[in-house]
């Protein structure tokens, strides 16, 4: 009887251990959590690159875009995670997400075939969770981005920054089309949720790496990092992994407009506004 009881207790404890083990691993995979920034850590490198290549015969407008994301922390971390979003002409074209435990480096790569002129923008959140002690959790984070213009007529060409008058004109054309798409999404969502856009300082998610300090200039540096970290924590859970609509259904963000980040002028909250592929307006809210 005692032997049977011990065996039953052993099975019970083993089952609990297995459940907790897989639960913790699933949480690590599907969740980014902001912890206080560890100033002793730094990324040795963190980058996002977009590279085009002609794939068809001479005169063919088909080409491919290679999208690479790389990063390395200065030491192994309990959790390393990189999340990258790629937008074409103002709409989400794809997402890369990779996580590893007890690693320093991450590398991701994807390729897509294209046939039209476009403005491509990729933005990446590089993240590390570290455990200096059993009950102390801290983190490190960095942003990177890349922007690429492709032109298929009269002959294929590409540029990151325009170098000729022709490229300057193409940049204006593609910027105009993209910006109008994004602005339409912002205004539609603003109207749907009765948001007075004049009461907010607004930047695009793809501009966050280069304009973060300007957008968050009212806050000290440690608070800026906290705001950015918690912003990506929310975006990962409520955008990258799927968007919950008002009817309770979850839909893919693919084809949605670039999220616009609205900082309230009273500095009390951040709103994230965009529209889905089918035109449904979406608003996410982050309290400060």
mmCIF file of C-alpha atoms in Angstrom:
data_model
loop_
_atom_site.group_PDB
_atom_site.id
_atom_site.type_symbol
_atom_site.label_atom_id
_atom_site.label_comp_id
_atom_site.label_asym_id
_atom_site.label_seq_id
_atom_site.Cartn_x
_atom_site.Cartn_y
_atom_site.Cartn_z
ATOM 1 C CA UNK A 1 0.000 0.000 0.000
ATOM 2 C CA UNK A 2 2.819 2.400 0.949
ATOM 3 C CA UNK A 3 4.685 1.499 -2.227
ATOM 4 C CA UNK A 4 1.596 2.202 -4.320
ATOM 5 C CA UNK A 5 1.095 5.558 -2.562
ATOM 6 C CA UNK A 6 4.699 6.583 -3.175
ATOM 7 C CA UNK A 7 4.378 5.601 -6.830
ATOM 8 C CA UNK A 8 1.168 7.639 -7.167
ATOM 9 C CA UNK A 9 2.816 10.685 -5.581
ATOM 10 C CA UNK A 10 5.817 10.263 -7.893
ATOM 11 C CA UNK A 11 3.574 10.173 -10.980
ATOM 12 C CA UNK A 12 1.655 13.222 -9.763
ATOM 13 C CA UNK A 13 4.813 15.271 -9.167
ATOM 14 C CA UNK A 14 6.296 14.149 -12.483
ATOM 15 C CA UNK A 15 3.133 15.198 -14.310
ATOM 16 C CA UNK A 16 3.174 18.614 -12.613
ATOM 17 C CA UNK A 17 6.846 19.053 -13.552
ATOM 18 C CA UNK A 18 6.186 18.185 -17.204
ATOM 19 C CA UNK A 19 3.211 20.575 -17.363
ATOM 20 C CA UNK A 20 5.214 23.420 -15.821
ATOM 21 C CA UNK A 21 8.220 22.705 -18.044
ATOM 22 C CA UNK A 22 6.288 22.902 -21.276
ATOM 23 C CA UNK A 23 4.182 25.818 -20.012
ATOM 24 C CA UNK A 24 7.300 27.849 -19.235
ATOM 25 C CA UNK A 25 8.868 27.005 -22.582
ATOM 26 C CA UNK A 26 5.711 27.983 -24.448
ATOM 27 C CA UNK A 27 5.603 31.292 -22.562
ATOM 28 C CA UNK A 28 9.207 32.001 -23.466
ATOM 29 C CA UNK A 29 8.409 31.377 -27.128
ATOM 30 C CA UNK A 30 5.260 33.446 -27.362
ATOM 31 C CA UNK A 31 5.905 36.357 -25.006
ATOM 32 C CA UNK A 32 8.219 39.345 -24.808
ATOM 33 C CA UNK A 33 8.268 40.812 -21.303
ATOM 34 C CA UNK A 34 9.904 44.096 -20.441
ATOM 35 C CA UNK A 35 12.222 43.912 -17.430
ATOM 36 C CA UNK A 36 14.450 46.751 -16.157
ATOM 37 C CA UNK A 37 17.284 47.488 -18.584
ATOM 38 C CA UNK A 38 20.609 45.958 -17.539
ATOM 39 C CA UNK A 39 23.252 48.631 -18.196
ATOM 40 C CA UNK A 40 26.022 46.030 -17.958
ATOM 41 C CA UNK A 41 24.793 44.364 -21.172
ATOM 42 C CA UNK A 42 25.070 45.575 -24.737
ATOM 43 C CA UNK A 43 24.497 44.274 -28.241
ATOM 44 C CA UNK A 44 27.763 43.777 -30.109
ATOM 45 C CA UNK A 45 25.754 44.157 -33.288
ATOM 46 C CA UNK A 46 22.089 44.337 -34.278
ATOM 47 C CA UNK A 47 21.089 44.876 -37.892
ATOM 48 C CA UNK A 48 18.341 44.588 -40.495
ATOM 49 C CA UNK A 49 19.176 44.457 -44.204
ATOM 50 C CA UNK A 50 17.062 44.430 -47.372
ATOM 51 C CA UNK A 51 18.833 43.360 -50.573
ATOM 52 C CA UNK A 52 17.240 43.017 -54.039
ATOM 53 C CA UNK A 53 18.264 40.734 -56.878
ATOM 54 C CA UNK A 54 16.923 40.404 -60.418
ATOM 55 C CA UNK A 55 15.544 36.896 -60.886
ATOM 56 C CA UNK A 56 14.264 36.957 -64.484
ATOM 57 C CA UNK A 57 15.906 37.402 -67.868
ATOM 58 C CA UNK A 58 17.184 40.728 -69.077
ATOM 59 C CA UNK A 59 14.244 43.090 -69.415
ATOM 60 C CA UNK A 60 12.077 41.032 -67.036
ATOM 61 C CA UNK A 61 10.700 43.018 -64.102
ATOM 62 C CA UNK A 62 10.672 40.115 -61.633
ATOM 63 C CA UNK A 63 13.086 40.319 -58.728
ATOM 64 C CA UNK A 64 13.563 39.020 -55.205
ATOM 65 C CA UNK A 65 14.042 40.756 -51.876
ATOM 66 C CA UNK A 66 16.329 39.119 -49.333
ATOM 67 C CA UNK A 67 15.549 40.162 -45.774
ATOM 68 C CA UNK A 68 18.219 39.471 -43.158
ATOM 69 C CA UNK A 69 18.135 40.087 -39.411
ATOM 70 C CA UNK A 70 21.198 39.482 -37.229
ATOM 71 C CA UNK A 71 22.136 40.309 -33.657
ATOM 72 C CA UNK A 72 24.599 39.298 -30.945
ATOM 73 C CA UNK A 73 24.591 40.130 -27.260
ATOM 74 C CA UNK A 74 27.930 40.403 -25.468
ATOM 75 C CA UNK A 75 27.135 37.242 -23.451
ATOM 76 C CA UNK A 76 24.681 34.332 -23.465
ATOM 77 C CA UNK A 77 21.191 35.243 -22.240
ATOM 78 C CA UNK A 78 18.429 33.183 -20.692
ATOM 79 C CA UNK A 79 16.299 34.233 -23.678
ATOM 80 C CA UNK A 80 17.285 35.880 -26.959
ATOM 81 C CA UNK A 81 14.536 37.001 -29.280
ATOM 82 C CA UNK A 82 14.343 39.100 -32.452
ATOM 83 C CA UNK A 83 11.067 40.239 -34.034
ATOM 84 C CA UNK A 84 11.139 41.913 -37.440
ATOM 85 C CA UNK A 85 8.303 43.350 -39.542
ATOM 86 C CA UNK A 86 8.500 44.070 -43.283
ATOM 87 C CA UNK A 87 6.184 46.539 -45.007
ATOM 88 C CA UNK A 88 5.725 47.074 -48.737
ATOM 89 C CA UNK A 89 4.106 50.316 -49.864
ATOM 90 C CA UNK A 90 2.700 50.856 -46.373
ATOM 91 C CA UNK A 91 1.253 47.385 -45.753
ATOM 92 C CA UNK A 92 2.608 44.427 -43.800
ATOM 93 C CA UNK A 93 4.279 41.952 -46.146
ATOM 94 C CA UNK A 94 5.774 39.571 -43.599
ATOM 95 C CA UNK A 95 7.145 38.944 -40.119
ATOM 96 C CA UNK A 96 10.235 37.168 -38.823
ATOM 97 C CA UNK A 97 10.419 35.983 -35.244
ATOM 98 C CA UNK A 98 13.025 33.765 -33.664
ATOM 99 C CA UNK A 99 13.840 32.865 -30.078
ATOM 100 C CA UNK A 100 16.560 30.831 -28.420
ATOM 101 C CA UNK A 101 17.438 30.112 -24.828
ATOM 102 C CA UNK A 102 20.978 30.388 -23.450
ATOM 103 C CA UNK A 103 22.279 31.974 -26.667
ATOM 104 C CA UNK A 104 24.127 35.150 -27.636
ATOM 105 C CA UNK A 105 23.468 35.330 -31.379
ATOM 106 C CA UNK A 106 20.398 35.128 -33.588
ATOM 107 C CA UNK A 107 20.206 35.096 -37.376
ATOM 108 C CA UNK A 108 17.124 35.080 -39.610
ATOM 109 C CA UNK A 109 16.627 35.265 -43.344
ATOM 110 C CA UNK A 110 13.670 35.302 -45.733
ATOM 111 C CA UNK A 111 13.205 35.892 -49.437
ATOM 112 C CA UNK A 112 10.194 37.052 -51.422
ATOM 113 C CA UNK A 113 9.575 37.301 -55.153
ATOM 114 C CA UNK A 114 8.283 40.636 -56.442
ATOM 115 C CA UNK A 115 7.324 42.197 -59.770
ATOM 116 C CA UNK A 116 6.249 45.773 -58.972
ATOM 117 C CA UNK A 117 8.031 48.947 -57.920
ATOM 118 C CA UNK A 118 7.900 49.466 -54.197
ATOM 119 C CA UNK A 119 9.065 51.059 -50.975
ATOM 120 C CA UNK A 120 10.147 48.400 -48.508
ATOM 121 C CA UNK A 121 10.626 49.105 -44.816
ATOM 122 C CA UNK A 122 11.751 46.608 -42.203
ATOM 123 C CA UNK A 123 11.895 47.352 -38.471
ATOM 124 C CA UNK A 124 13.317 44.960 -35.871
ATOM 125 C CA UNK A 125 13.171 44.704 -32.084
ATOM 126 C CA UNK A 126 16.210 42.857 -30.707
ATOM 127 C CA UNK A 127 15.637 41.539 -27.197
ATOM 128 C CA UNK A 128 17.403 39.638 -24.428
ATOM 129 C CA UNK A 129 16.115 38.460 -21.071
ATOM 130 C CA UNK A 130 18.768 37.788 -18.430
ATOM 131 C CA UNK A 131 18.646 36.401 -14.887
ATOM 132 C CA UNK A 132 21.501 37.846 -12.783
ATOM 133 C CA UNK A 133 20.043 36.046 -9.756
ATOM 134 C CA UNK A 134 17.225 33.579 -9.084
ATOM 135 C CA UNK A 135 14.733 36.339 -8.295
ATOM 136 C CA UNK A 136 16.178 39.147 -10.435
ATOM 137 C CA UNK A 137 15.153 39.495 -14.081
ATOM 138 C CA UNK A 138 16.584 42.204 -16.351
ATOM 139 C CA UNK A 139 16.718 42.815 -20.090
ATOM 140 C CA UNK A 140 18.572 44.385 -22.989
ATOM 141 C CA UNK A 141 17.032 45.737 -26.177
ATOM 142 C CA UNK A 142 17.887 47.515 -29.407
ATOM 143 C CA UNK A 143 16.097 48.618 -32.569
ATOM 144 C CA UNK A 144 17.273 48.440 -36.165
ATOM 145 C CA UNK A 145 15.712 49.171 -39.543
ATOM 146 C CA UNK A 146 16.282 49.336 -43.273
ATOM 147 C CA UNK A 147 14.472 51.006 -46.161
ATOM 148 C CA UNK A 148 14.746 50.071 -49.822
ATOM 149 C CA UNK A 149 13.239 51.458 -53.017
ATOM 150 C CA UNK A 150 12.852 49.326 -56.150
ATOM 151 C CA UNK A 151 11.894 50.526 -59.627
ATOM 152 C CA UNK A 152 10.927 48.121 -62.400
ATOM 153 C CA UNK A 153 10.428 50.572 -65.296
ATOM 154 C CA UNK A 154 11.943 51.241 -67.749
ATOM 155 C CA UNK A 155 14.739 49.026 -66.351
ATOM 156 C CA UNK A 156 15.170 47.523 -62.904
ATOM 157 C CA UNK A 157 17.036 49.611 -60.371
ATOM 158 C CA UNK A 158 17.114 50.024 -56.624
ATOM 159 C CA UNK A 159 18.428 52.429 -54.022
ATOM 160 C CA UNK A 160 18.418 53.059 -50.296
ATOM 161 C CA UNK A 161 19.000 56.760 -50.872
ATOM 162 C CA UNK A 162 18.369 58.456 -54.228
ATOM 163 C CA UNK A 163 21.530 59.388 -56.115
ATOM 164 C CA UNK A 164 20.109 60.755 -59.372
ATOM 165 C CA UNK A 165 17.277 63.053 -60.393
ATOM 166 C CA UNK A 166 15.362 60.063 -61.721
ATOM 167 C CA UNK A 167 15.680 58.277 -58.380
ATOM 168 C CA UNK A 168 14.620 61.416 -56.518
ATOM 169 C CA UNK A 169 11.434 61.535 -58.587
ATOM 170 C CA UNK A 170 10.761 57.834 -58.019
ATOM 171 C CA UNK A 171 11.262 58.312 -54.294
ATOM 172 C CA UNK A 172 8.690 61.116 -54.277
ATOM 173 C CA UNK A 173 6.221 58.955 -56.192
ATOM 174 C CA UNK A 174 6.612 55.877 -53.978
ATOM 175 C CA UNK A 175 6.659 57.975 -50.795
ATOM 176 C CA UNK A 176 3.476 59.713 -51.879
ATOM 177 C CA UNK A 177 1.627 56.453 -52.565
ATOM 178 C CA UNK A 178 2.856 54.815 -49.357
ATOM 179 C CA UNK A 179 2.259 57.808 -47.107
ATOM 180 C CA UNK A 180 -1.275 58.217 -48.456
ATOM 181 C CA UNK A 181 -2.068 54.568 -47.724
ATOM 182 C CA UNK A 182 -0.764 54.904 -44.167
ATOM 183 C CA UNK A 183 -2.516 58.240 -43.608
ATOM 184 C CA UNK A 184 -5.823 56.825 -44.829
ATOM 185 C CA UNK A 185 -5.481 53.995 -42.335
ATOM 186 C CA UNK A 186 -4.684 56.419 -39.530
ATOM 187 C CA UNK A 187 -7.600 58.713 -40.291
ATOM 188 C CA UNK A 188 -10.075 55.853 -40.690
ATOM 189 C CA UNK A 189 -9.052 54.382 -37.326
ATOM 190 C CA UNK A 190 -9.044 57.818 -35.724
ATOM 191 C CA UNK A 191 -12.588 58.497 -36.885
ATOM 192 C CA UNK A 192 -13.803 55.044 -35.844
ATOM 193 C CA UNK A 193 -12.501 55.457 -32.291
ATOM 194 C CA UNK A 194 -13.192 59.208 -32.055
ATOM 195 C CA UNK A 195 -9.526 60.115 -31.586
ATOM 196 C CA UNK A 196 -8.613 63.777 -32.055
ATOM 197 C CA UNK A 197 -5.305 63.373 -33.892
ATOM 198 C CA UNK A 198 -4.318 66.962 -33.113
ATOM 199 C CA UNK A 199 -3.918 66.025 -29.442
ATOM 200 C CA UNK A 200 -1.130 63.536 -30.158
ATOM 201 C CA UNK A 201 2.465 63.508 -31.359
ATOM 202 C CA UNK A 202 2.515 60.896 -34.120
ATOM 203 C CA UNK A 203 5.254 58.788 -35.695
ATOM 204 C CA UNK A 204 5.225 55.632 -37.761
ATOM 205 C CA UNK A 205 6.378 52.346 -36.217
ATOM 206 C CA UNK A 206 9.000 52.073 -38.958
ATOM 207 C CA UNK A 207 10.457 55.433 -37.887
ATOM 208 C CA UNK A 208 10.829 54.433 -34.241
ATOM 209 C CA UNK A 209 14.535 53.431 -34.484
ATOM 210 C CA UNK A 210 15.595 56.809 -35.898
ATOM 211 C CA UNK A 211 13.056 59.106 -34.201
ATOM 212 C CA UNK A 212 12.608 57.458 -30.803
ATOM 213 C CA UNK A 213 14.534 60.050 -28.808
ATOM 214 C CA UNK A 214 12.833 62.951 -30.563
ATOM 215 C CA UNK A 215 9.363 61.440 -30.090
ATOM 216 C CA UNK A 216 10.063 60.679 -26.429
ATOM 217 C CA UNK A 217 12.114 63.791 -25.682
ATOM 218 C CA UNK A 218 9.908 64.692 -22.684
ATOM 219 C CA UNK A 219 11.080 61.569 -20.828
ATOM 220 C CA UNK A 220 14.438 60.635 -19.267
ATOM 221 C CA UNK A 221 16.451 57.954 -21.071
ATOM 222 C CA UNK A 222 15.506 55.102 -18.725
ATOM 223 C CA UNK A 223 11.811 55.893 -19.203
ATOM 224 C CA UNK A 224 12.203 55.997 -22.995
ATOM 225 C CA UNK A 225 13.622 52.476 -22.949
ATOM 226 C CA UNK A 226 10.779 51.304 -20.726
ATOM 227 C CA UNK A 227 8.167 52.823 -23.047
ATOM 228 C CA UNK A 228 9.740 51.217 -26.130
ATOM 229 C CA UNK A 229 10.134 47.853 -24.406
ATOM 230 C CA UNK A 230 6.540 47.777 -23.188
ATOM 231 C CA UNK A 231 5.330 48.976 -26.599
ATOM 232 C CA UNK A 232 6.954 45.980 -28.306
ATOM 233 C CA UNK A 233 5.726 43.702 -25.539
ATOM 234 C CA UNK A 234 2.182 44.751 -26.436
ATOM 235 C CA UNK A 235 2.757 44.664 -30.194
ATOM 236 C CA UNK A 236 4.141 41.145 -30.035
ATOM 237 C CA UNK A 237 1.191 39.840 -28.053
ATOM 238 C CA UNK A 238 -1.606 41.817 -29.725
ATOM 239 C CA UNK A 239 -0.281 42.362 -33.263
ATOM 240 C CA UNK A 240 2.482 39.967 -34.351
ATOM 241 C CA UNK A 241 0.810 36.844 -32.924
ATOM 242 C CA UNK A 242 -2.618 37.879 -34.207
ATOM 243 C CA UNK A 243 -5.121 40.688 -33.738
ATOM 244 C CA UNK A 244 -8.310 40.241 -31.758
ATOM 245 C CA UNK A 245 -11.321 41.914 -33.350
ATOM 246 C CA UNK A 246 -14.329 43.193 -31.429
ATOM 247 C CA UNK A 247 -16.295 40.049 -32.304
ATOM 248 C CA UNK A 248 -13.681 37.942 -30.484
ATOM 249 C CA UNK A 249 -12.089 36.442 -33.595
ATOM 250 C CA UNK A 250 -8.321 36.553 -34.148
ATOM 251 C CA UNK A 251 -6.969 37.596 -37.544
ATOM 252 C CA UNK A 252 -3.551 37.854 -39.127
ATOM 253 C CA UNK A 253 -1.930 41.307 -39.342
ATOM 254 C CA UNK A 254 -0.789 40.515 -42.901
ATOM 255 C CA UNK A 255 -1.786 43.313 -45.260
ATOM 256 C CA UNK A 256 -2.521 45.807 -42.475
ATOM 257 C CA UNK A 257 -1.245 49.374 -42.692
ATOM 258 C CA UNK A 258 1.893 50.456 -40.817
ATOM 259 C CA UNK A 259 0.888 51.106 -37.188
ATOM 260 C CA UNK A 260 0.983 54.764 -36.244
ATOM 261 C CA UNK A 261 2.170 55.575 -32.722
ATOM 262 C CA UNK A 262 0.303 58.388 -31.005
ATOM 263 C CA UNK A 263 1.811 59.927 -27.869
ATOM 264 C CA UNK A 264 -0.754 61.934 -25.936
ATOM 265 C CA UNK A 265 0.431 65.512 -25.413
ATOM 266 C CA UNK A 266 -0.443 65.131 -21.735
ATOM 267 C CA UNK A 267 1.949 62.128 -21.795
ATOM 268 C CA UNK A 268 -0.598 59.804 -20.245
ATOM 269 C CA UNK A 269 -0.916 57.130 -22.918
ATOM 270 C CA UNK A 270 0.161 55.809 -26.290
ATOM 271 C CA UNK A 271 -2.349 54.761 -28.933
ATOM 272 C CA UNK A 272 -1.491 52.474 -31.851
ATOM 273 C CA UNK A 273 -3.783 52.981 -34.858
ATOM 274 C CA UNK A 274 -3.970 51.108 -38.174
ATOM 275 C CA UNK A 275 -6.419 49.242 -40.408
ATOM 276 C CA UNK A 276 -6.533 45.563 -41.305
ATOM 277 C CA UNK A 277 -6.321 44.207 -44.834
ATOM 278 C CA UNK A 278 -10.127 44.245 -45.073
ATOM 279 C CA UNK A 279 -10.254 47.869 -43.884
ATOM 280 C CA UNK A 280 -11.283 47.150 -40.281
ATOM 281 C CA UNK A 281 -9.912 49.910 -38.003
ATOM 282 C CA UNK A 282 -7.841 48.778 -35.018
ATOM 283 C CA UNK A 283 -6.693 50.651 -31.904
ATOM 284 C CA UNK A 284 -4.300 49.386 -29.242
ATOM 285 C CA UNK A 285 -3.734 51.371 -26.049
ATOM 286 C CA UNK A 286 -0.707 51.586 -23.747
ATOM 287 C CA UNK A 287 -0.877 53.456 -20.449
ATOM 288 C CA UNK A 288 2.299 55.222 -19.322
#
